[in-house]
PDB file of C-alpha atoms in Angstrom:
ATOM      1  CA  MET A  14      51.555  25.068  47.745  1.00  0.00           C
ATOM      2  CA  ASN A  15      54.531  28.547  45.622  1.00  0.00           C
ATOM      3  CA  ILE A  16      52.439  31.506  43.927  1.00  0.00           C
ATOM      4  CA  PHE A  17      52.421  29.676  40.244  1.00  0.00           C
ATOM      5  CA  ARG A  18      49.868  27.057  42.005  1.00  0.00           C
ATOM      6  CA  LEU A  19      48.477  29.607  44.205  1.00  0.00           C
ATOM      7  CA  ALA A  20      47.273  32.099  41.337  1.00  0.00           C
ATOM      8  CA  ALA A  21      46.949  28.457  39.174  1.00  0.00           C
ATOM      9  CA  ASP A  22      43.518  28.625  41.747  1.00  0.00           C
ATOM     10  CA  VAL A  23      42.934  31.996  42.508  1.00  0.00           C
ATOM     11  CA  LEU A  24      42.168  32.343  39.334  1.00  0.00           C
ATOM     12  CA  HIS A  25      39.881  29.139  38.486  1.00  0.00           C
ATOM     13  CA  VAL A  26      37.671  30.858  41.338  1.00  0.00           C
ATOM     14  CA  VAL A  27      38.035  33.996  39.394  1.00  0.00           C
ATOM     15  CA  SER A  28      36.884  32.093  35.931  1.00  0.00           C
ATOM     16  CA  ILE A  29      33.825  30.686  37.358  1.00  0.00           C
ATOM     17  CA  PHE A  30      32.712  33.382  39.316  1.00  0.00           C
ATOM     18  CA  LEU A  31      33.021  36.141  36.570  1.00  0.00           C
ATOM     19  CA  LEU A  32      30.629  33.262  34.696  1.00  0.00           C
ATOM     20  CA  LEU A  33      28.254  32.926  37.300  1.00  0.00           C
ATOM     21  CA  LEU A  34      28.224  36.961  37.617  1.00  0.00           C
ATOM     22  CA  LYS A  35      27.948  36.846  33.756  1.00  0.00           C
ATOM     23  CA  ILE A  36      24.888  34.701  33.597  1.00  0.00           C
ATOM     24  CA  LYS A  37      23.247  36.256  37.063  1.00  0.00           C
ATOM     25  CA  THR A  38      23.930  40.101  35.860  1.00  0.00           C
ATOM     26  CA  SER A  39      22.866  39.683  32.581  1.00  0.00           C
ATOM     27  CA  HIS A  40      19.823  37.239  32.613  1.00  0.00           C
ATOM     28  CA  SER A  41      21.462  35.585  29.993  1.00  0.00           C
ATOM     29  CA  CYS A  42      24.063  32.217  29.149  1.00  0.00           C
ATOM     30  CA  ALA A  43      24.297  32.926  25.364  1.00  0.00           C
ATOM     31  CA  GLY A  44      27.753  33.121  24.931  1.00  0.00           C
ATOM     32  CA  ILE A  45      28.330  29.542  26.812  1.00  0.00           C
ATOM     33  CA  SER A  46      28.837  26.495  25.564  1.00  0.00           C
ATOM     34  CA  LEU A  47      26.511  24.056  28.006  1.00  0.00           C
ATOM     35  CA  LYS A  48      28.489  21.158  26.637  1.00  0.00           C
ATOM     36  CA  THR A  49      31.646  22.777  27.644  1.00  0.00           C
ATOM     37  CA  GLN A  50      30.755  22.502  31.806  1.00  0.00           C
ATOM     38  CA  PHE A  51      29.836  19.318  30.894  1.00  0.00           C
ATOM     39  CA  LEU A  52      32.135  18.336  30.415  1.00  0.00           C
ATOM     40  CA  TYR A  53      33.987  20.205  33.016  1.00  0.00           C
ATOM     41  CA  MET A  54      31.238  18.151  35.667  1.00  0.00           C
ATOM     42  CA  ILE A  55      32.821  14.968  33.994  1.00  0.00           C
ATOM     43  CA  VAL A  56      36.279  15.837  34.313  1.00  0.00           C
ATOM     44  CA  PHE A  57      35.486  16.946  38.016  1.00  0.00           C
ATOM     45  CA  SER A  58      33.671  14.320  39.255  1.00  0.00           C
ATOM     46  CA  THR A  59      36.593  11.858  37.427  1.00  0.00           C
ATOM     47  CA  ARG A  60      39.037  13.708  38.604  1.00  0.00           C
ATOM     48  CA  TYR A  61      38.506  14.453  43.132  1.00  0.00           C
ATOM     49  CA  LEU A  62      36.954  10.838  43.455  1.00  0.00           C
ATOM     50  CA  ASP A  63      39.262  10.919  45.554  1.00  0.00           C
ATOM     51  CA  LEU A  64      37.243  12.811  47.908  1.00  0.00           C
ATOM     52  CA  PHE A  65      36.086   9.731  49.399  1.00  0.00           C
ATOM     53  CA  PHE A  66      39.393   8.374  50.522  1.00  0.00           C
ATOM     54  CA  THR A  67      40.989  11.443  51.437  1.00  0.00           C
ATOM     55  CA  LYS A  68      40.635  12.401  55.055  1.00  0.00           C
ATOM     56  CA  PRO A  69      39.990  16.749  54.567  1.00  0.00           C
ATOM     57  CA  TRP A  70      41.770  17.279  58.156  1.00  0.00           C
ATOM     58  CA  HIS A  71      44.749  15.027  57.209  1.00  0.00           C
ATOM     59  CA  SER A  72      47.288  18.059  56.283  1.00  0.00           C
ATOM     60  CA  ALA A  73      47.015  21.912  55.244  1.00  0.00           C
ATOM     61  CA  LEU A  74      47.051  20.871  51.915  1.00  0.00           C
ATOM     62  CA  THR A  75      44.616  18.425  51.540  1.00  0.00           C
ATOM     63  CA  PHE A  76      41.892  20.381  52.519  1.00  0.00           C
ATOM     64  CA  TYR A  77      42.383  22.839  51.298  1.00  0.00           C
ATOM     65  CA  ASN A  78      42.492  20.426  47.993  1.00  0.00           C
ATOM     66  CA  THR A  79      38.891  19.200  49.884  1.00  0.00           C
ATOM     67  CA  ILE A  80      37.691  22.878  49.511  1.00  0.00           C
ATOM     68  CA  MET A  81      38.623  23.435  46.039  1.00  0.00           C
ATOM     69  CA  LYS A  82      37.388  19.979  44.740  1.00  0.00           C
ATOM     70  CA  ILE A  83      33.796  20.914  46.507  1.00  0.00           C
ATOM     71  CA  LEU A  84      33.701  24.140  45.312  1.00  0.00           C
ATOM     72  CA  PHE A  85      34.480  23.255  41.618  1.00  0.00           C
ATOM     73  CA  LEU A  86      31.921  20.651  41.150  1.00  0.00           C
ATOM     74  CA  SER A  87      29.139  22.238  43.052  1.00  0.00           C
ATOM     75  CA  SER A  88      30.088  25.604  41.008  1.00  0.00           C
ATOM     76  CA  SER A  89      29.615  23.405  37.279  1.00  0.00           C
ATOM     77  CA  ALA A  90      26.676  21.063  38.829  1.00  0.00           C
ATOM     78  CA  TYR A  91      24.838  25.417  39.452  1.00  0.00           C
ATOM     79  CA  THR A  92      25.692  26.551  36.026  1.00  0.00           C
ATOM     80  CA  ILE A  93      24.799  23.738  34.175  1.00  0.00           C
ATOM     81  CA  TYR A  94      21.581  23.764  36.138  1.00  0.00           C
ATOM     82  CA  LEU A  95      21.404  27.961  35.125  1.00  0.00           C
ATOM     83  CA  ILE A  96      21.431  26.756  31.043  1.00  0.00           C
ATOM     84  CA  ARG A  97      19.638  24.406  31.501  1.00  0.00           C
ATOM     85  CA  ASN A  98      16.829  25.499  33.410  1.00  0.00           C
ATOM     86  CA  ARG A  99      16.499  29.004  34.500  1.00  0.00           C
ATOM     87  CA  TYR A 100      17.758  30.322  30.821  1.00  0.00           C
ATOM     88  CA  LYS A 101      17.096  27.845  29.002  1.00  0.00           C
ATOM     89  CA  HIS A 102      15.975  30.240  26.409  1.00  0.00           C
ATOM     90  CA  THR A 103      18.767  31.842  26.061  1.00  0.00           C
ATOM     91  CA  TYR A 104      21.208  29.355  25.999  1.00  0.00           C
ATOM     92  CA  ASP A 105      23.024  29.236  22.706  1.00  0.00           C
ATOM     93  CA  LYS A 106      22.285  25.799  21.140  1.00  0.00           C
ATOM     94  CA  VAL A 107      21.962  25.435  17.154  1.00  0.00           C
ATOM     95  CA  HIS A 108      26.082  27.262  17.379  1.00  0.00           C
ATOM     96  CA  ASP A 109      26.703  25.087  20.284  1.00  0.00           C
ATOM     97  CA  THR A 110      27.558  22.152  18.320  1.00  0.00           C
ATOM     98  CA  PHE A 111      30.277  20.649  19.017  1.00  0.00           C
ATOM     99  CA  ARG A 112      30.525  16.376  18.679  1.00  0.00           C
ATOM    100  CA  ILE A 113      31.517  16.333  22.351  1.00  0.00           C
ATOM    101  CA  HIS A 114      31.006  12.112  22.366  1.00  0.00           C
ATOM    102  CA  TYR A 115      34.233  12.597  20.283  1.00  0.00           C
ATOM    103  CA  LEU A 116      36.328  14.133  23.067  1.00  0.00           C
ATOM    104  CA  ILE A 117      34.906  11.657  25.934  1.00  0.00           C
ATOM    105  CA  ALA A 118      35.451   8.502  23.698  1.00  0.00           C
ATOM    106  CA  GLY A 119      39.497   9.882  22.382  1.00  0.00           C
ATOM    107  CA  SER A 120      39.922  10.947  25.756  1.00  0.00           C
ATOM    108  CA  ALA A 121      38.946   7.466  27.398  1.00  0.00           C
ATOM    109  CA  VAL A 122      40.689   6.037  24.235  1.00  0.00           C
ATOM    110  CA  LEU A 123      43.752   7.368  25.570  1.00  0.00           C
ATOM    111  CA  ALA A 124      43.535   6.570  28.984  1.00  0.00           C
ATOM    112  CA  LEU A 125      43.014   2.920  28.767  1.00  0.00           C
ATOM    113  CA  VAL A 126      46.520   3.631  26.939  1.00  0.00           C
ATOM    114  CA  PHE A 127      48.849   5.855  28.248  1.00  0.00           C
ATOM    115  CA  HIS A 128      48.195   5.615  32.429  1.00  0.00           C
ATOM    116  CA  ILE A 129      50.645   6.030  35.794  1.00  0.00           C
ATOM    117  CA  ARG A 130      48.942   2.474  36.913  1.00  0.00           C
ATOM    118  CA  LEU A 131      46.313   0.170  35.373  1.00  0.00           C
ATOM    119  CA  THR A 132      44.777   0.503  37.865  1.00  0.00           C
ATOM    120  CA  PRO A 133      40.996   1.452  37.505  1.00  0.00           C
ATOM    121  CA  PHE A 134      41.344   4.794  39.215  1.00  0.00           C
ATOM    122  CA  GLU A 135      44.633   5.976  37.958  1.00  0.00           C
ATOM    123  CA  ILE A 136      42.922   4.857  34.254  1.00  0.00           C
ATOM    124  CA  ILE A 137      39.838   7.316  35.841  1.00  0.00           C
ATOM    125  CA  TRP A 138      42.395   9.645  37.056  1.00  0.00           C
ATOM    126  CA  ALA A 139      44.567   9.948  33.538  1.00  0.00           C
ATOM    127  CA  PHE A 140      40.212   9.658  31.368  1.00  0.00           C
ATOM    128  CA  SER A 141      40.250  13.441  33.607  1.00  0.00           C
ATOM    129  CA  VAL A 142      43.235  15.058  32.694  1.00  0.00           C
ATOM    130  CA  PHE A 143      42.755  13.873  28.809  1.00  0.00           C
ATOM    131  CA  LEU A 144      39.550  15.279  28.593  1.00  0.00           C
ATOM    132  CA  GLU A 145      40.481  18.194  31.088  1.00  0.00           C
ATOM    133  CA  ALA A 146      42.721  18.904  28.112  1.00  0.00           C
ATOM    134  CA  VAL A 147      40.295  19.338  25.365  1.00  0.00           C
ATOM    135  CA  ALA A 148      37.338  20.545  27.089  1.00  0.00           C
ATOM    136  CA  ILE A 149      37.472  24.131  26.595  1.00  0.00           C
ATOM    137  CA  MET A 150      37.331  23.467  22.376  1.00  0.00           C
ATOM    138  CA  PRO A 151      33.325  23.621  22.246  1.00  0.00           C
ATOM    139  CA  GLN A 152      33.391  26.766  24.212  1.00  0.00           C
ATOM    140  CA  LEU A 153      36.135  28.218  21.860  1.00  0.00           C
ATOM    141  CA  LEU A 154      34.060  26.901  18.249  1.00  0.00           C
ATOM    142  CA  LEU A 155      30.780  28.428  19.795  1.00  0.00           C
ATOM    143  CA  LEU A 156      32.915  31.593  20.290  1.00  0.00           C
ATOM    144  CA  GLN A 157      33.864  31.565  16.554  1.00  0.00           C
ATOM    145  CA  GLU A 158      30.375  30.535  15.295  1.00  0.00           C
ATOM    146  CA  THR A 159      28.960  34.334  17.301  1.00  0.00           C
ATOM    147  CA  GLY A 160      32.678  35.735  16.370  1.00  0.00           C
ATOM    148  CA  GLN A 161      31.465  39.028  18.740  1.00  0.00           C
ATOM    149  CA  VAL A 162      32.386  37.958  22.796  1.00  0.00           C
ATOM    150  CA  GLU A 163      30.920  39.708  25.518  1.00  0.00           C
ATOM    151  CA  ASN A 164      33.410  40.868  27.777  1.00  0.00           C
ATOM    152  CA  ILE A 165      32.924  39.206  30.908  1.00  0.00           C
ATOM    153  CA  THR A 166      32.509  35.762  28.490  1.00  0.00           C
ATOM    154  CA  SER A 167      35.553  36.654  27.738  1.00  0.00           C
ATOM    155  CA  HIS A 168      37.551  37.338  30.449  1.00  0.00           C
ATOM    156  CA  TYR A 169      36.464  33.957  31.940  1.00  0.00           C
ATOM    157  CA  ILE A 170      37.948  32.278  29.096  1.00  0.00           C
ATOM    158  CA  PHE A 171      41.212  34.180  29.511  1.00  0.00           C
ATOM    159  CA  CYS A 172      41.163  33.491  33.256  1.00  0.00           C
ATOM    160  CA  LEU A 173      40.569  30.171  32.580  1.00  0.00           C
ATOM    161  CA  GLY A 174      43.256  30.026  30.237  1.00  0.00           C
ATOM    162  CA  SER A 175      45.526  30.867  32.644  1.00  0.00           C
ATOM    163  CA  TYR A 176      45.356  29.209  35.093  1.00  0.00           C
ATOM    164  CA  ARG A 177      47.149  26.011  33.156  1.00  0.00           C
ATOM    165  CA  ALA A 178      49.502  28.001  32.619  1.00  0.00           C
ATOM    166  CA  LEU A 179      50.719  28.932  35.550  1.00  0.00           C
ATOM    167  CA  TYR A 180      50.442  25.304  36.735  1.00  0.00           C
ATOM    168  CA  ILE A 181      53.091  24.993  33.889  1.00  0.00           C
ATOM    169  CA  CYS A 182      54.621  27.292  36.177  1.00  0.00           C
ATOM    170  CA  ASN A 183      54.094  25.214  39.408  1.00  0.00           C
ATOM    171  CA  TRP A 184      55.187  22.153  37.746  1.00  0.00           C
ATOM    172  CA  ILE A 185      58.593  24.281  36.611  1.00  0.00           C
ATOM    173  CA  TRP A 186      59.384  25.044  40.205  1.00  0.00           C
ATOM    174  CA  ARG A 187      58.460  22.070  41.204  1.00  0.00           C
ATOM    175  CA  TYR A 188      60.998  19.814  38.874  1.00  0.00           C
ATOM    176  CA  PHE A 189      63.663  21.969  40.955  1.00  0.00           C
ATOM    177  CA  MET A 190      62.543  23.127  43.623  1.00  0.00           C
ATOM    178  CA  GLU A 191      60.531  19.706  45.411  1.00  0.00           C
ATOM    179  CA  HIS A 192      62.747  17.476  42.440  1.00  0.00           C
ATOM    180  CA  ARG A 193      59.640  16.097  41.131  1.00  0.00           C
ATOM    181  CA  ARG A 194      59.843  14.045  38.873  1.00  0.00           C
ATOM    182  CA  ASN A 195      57.943  11.371  35.758  1.00  0.00           C
ATOM    183  CA  GLN A 196      54.542  13.558  36.018  1.00  0.00           C
ATOM    184  CA  TRP A 197      54.927  13.249  32.337  1.00  0.00           C
ATOM    185  CA  LEU A 198      51.078  12.819  31.913  1.00  0.00           C
ATOM    186  CA  ALA A 199      49.756  16.074  33.994  1.00  0.00           C
ATOM    187  CA  TRP A 200      52.768  17.643  31.879  1.00  0.00           C
ATOM    188  CA  ALA A 201      51.960  16.983  28.817  1.00  0.00           C
ATOM    189  CA  CYS A 202      48.640  17.211  29.221  1.00  0.00           C
ATOM    190  CA  GLY A 203      48.217  20.896  31.032  1.00  0.00           C
ATOM    191  CA  THR A 204      50.690  21.790  27.910  1.00  0.00           C
ATOM    192  CA  VAL A 205      48.548  21.296  25.371  1.00  0.00           C
ATOM    193  CA  GLN A 206      45.292  22.844  26.777  1.00  0.00           C
ATOM    194  CA  THR A 207      47.613  25.901  27.457  1.00  0.00           C
ATOM    195  CA  LEU A 208      48.907  26.019  24.227  1.00  0.00           C
ATOM    196  CA  LEU A 209      44.894  25.552  22.762  1.00  0.00           C
ATOM    197  CA  TYR A 210      43.924  28.775  24.307  1.00  0.00           C
ATOM    198  CA  ALA A 211      47.380  30.059  22.846  1.00  0.00           C
ATOM    199  CA  ASP A 212      45.370  31.726  19.486  1.00  0.00           C
ATOM    200  CA  PHE A 213      42.378  32.853  22.366  1.00  0.00           C
ATOM    201  CA  PHE A 214      44.621  34.757  24.255  1.00  0.00           C
ATOM    202  CA  TYR A 215      46.655  36.693  20.950  1.00  0.00           C
ATOM    203  CA  TYR A 216      43.239  38.240  20.175  1.00  0.00           C
ATOM    204  CA  TYR A 217      42.104  39.014  23.617  1.00  0.00           C
ATOM    205  CA  ILE A 218      45.020  41.267  24.420  1.00  0.00           C
ATOM    206  CA  LEU A 219      45.059  42.137  20.941  1.00  0.00           C
ATOM    207  CA  SER A 220      41.451  43.781  22.508  1.00  0.00           C
ATOM    208  CA  GLN A 221      42.423  44.671  25.293  1.00  0.00           C
ATOM    209  CA  ARG A 222      45.056  47.368  23.809  1.00  0.00           C
ATOM    210  CA  GLN A 223      42.075  48.564  21.899  1.00  0.00           C
ATOM    211  CA  GLY A 224      39.869  48.452  24.382  1.00  0.00           C
ATOM    212  CA  LYS A 225      36.575  46.873  21.798  1.00  0.00           C
ATOM    213  CA  LYS A 226      34.941  43.494  22.533  1.00  0.00           C
ATOM    214  CA  LEU A 227      36.716  40.514  21.216  1.00  0.00           C
ATOM    215  CA  ARG A 228      35.866  39.837  18.183  1.00  0.00           C
ATOM    216  CA  LEU A 229      37.145  36.187  16.709  1.00  0.00           C
ATOM    217  CA  PRO A 230      37.510  36.043  13.039  1.00  0.00           C
TER     218      PRO A 230
ATOM    219  CA  ALA B  25      55.346  12.889  45.889  1.00  0.00           C
ATOM    220  CA  SER B  26      58.027  11.221  42.913  1.00  0.00           C
ATOM    221  CA  GLY B  27      55.048   9.199  40.844  1.00  0.00           C
ATOM    222  CA  SER B  28      52.114   9.494  41.939  1.00  0.00           C
ATOM    223  CA  GLY B  29      50.225  10.675  39.257  1.00  0.00           C
ATOM    224  CA  GLY B  30      50.072  14.722  40.696  1.00  0.00           C
ATOM    225  CA  LYS B  31      47.111  13.445  43.701  1.00  0.00           C
ATOM    226  CA  ASP B  32      48.007  16.426  45.450  1.00  0.00           C
ATOM    227  CA  GLU B  33      47.615  19.517  42.991  1.00  0.00           C
ATOM    228  CA  LEU B  34      43.645  20.006  41.803  1.00  0.00           C
TER     229      LEU B  34
END
């Protein structure tokens, strides 16, 4: 565990907190993509299959990971519940039109071609990594469709993007300090994921400096 | 840890 990894995970938790705070305080899930939340649910439930095989108390790190995994799984399930049930009438269904089955199918094909080992577990793990890289796309499309973005929603996406950017710092750290090699799959997907946010980051920082709401062209 | 594909990360 290094400072980049810890900061990244904290930002990930903060982003989830911001998302739930936005929905709860405004009693509305306007501007939030159900499709992105659904993709994250798939990502977490395929990535964290090892919850069934790993003893949480094996080490401090596995305990920490287990807590985080359960938190990510349960919070994304809860978010989906809120959007689909309690605040259903505020969900912006008309603009949330990204065709996610292409993302899911594309990730599945990539996972069958690129994986660490040819085992079901490794292929499912690779699938989750590919899917996570593109899971934000429906959310970014929704923002572009609607233009004006609520502050708390833009903070949410900013935290989520920063989380993966800090993971890159963590990987560079581990490469030199722990001589950790052969992580090409996670590295490549994490970099693609971070690059997807580049455009958003630009407009976010611009809006923060001007003290205005984020407006996407 | 090398080659294990990042399973100790989230």
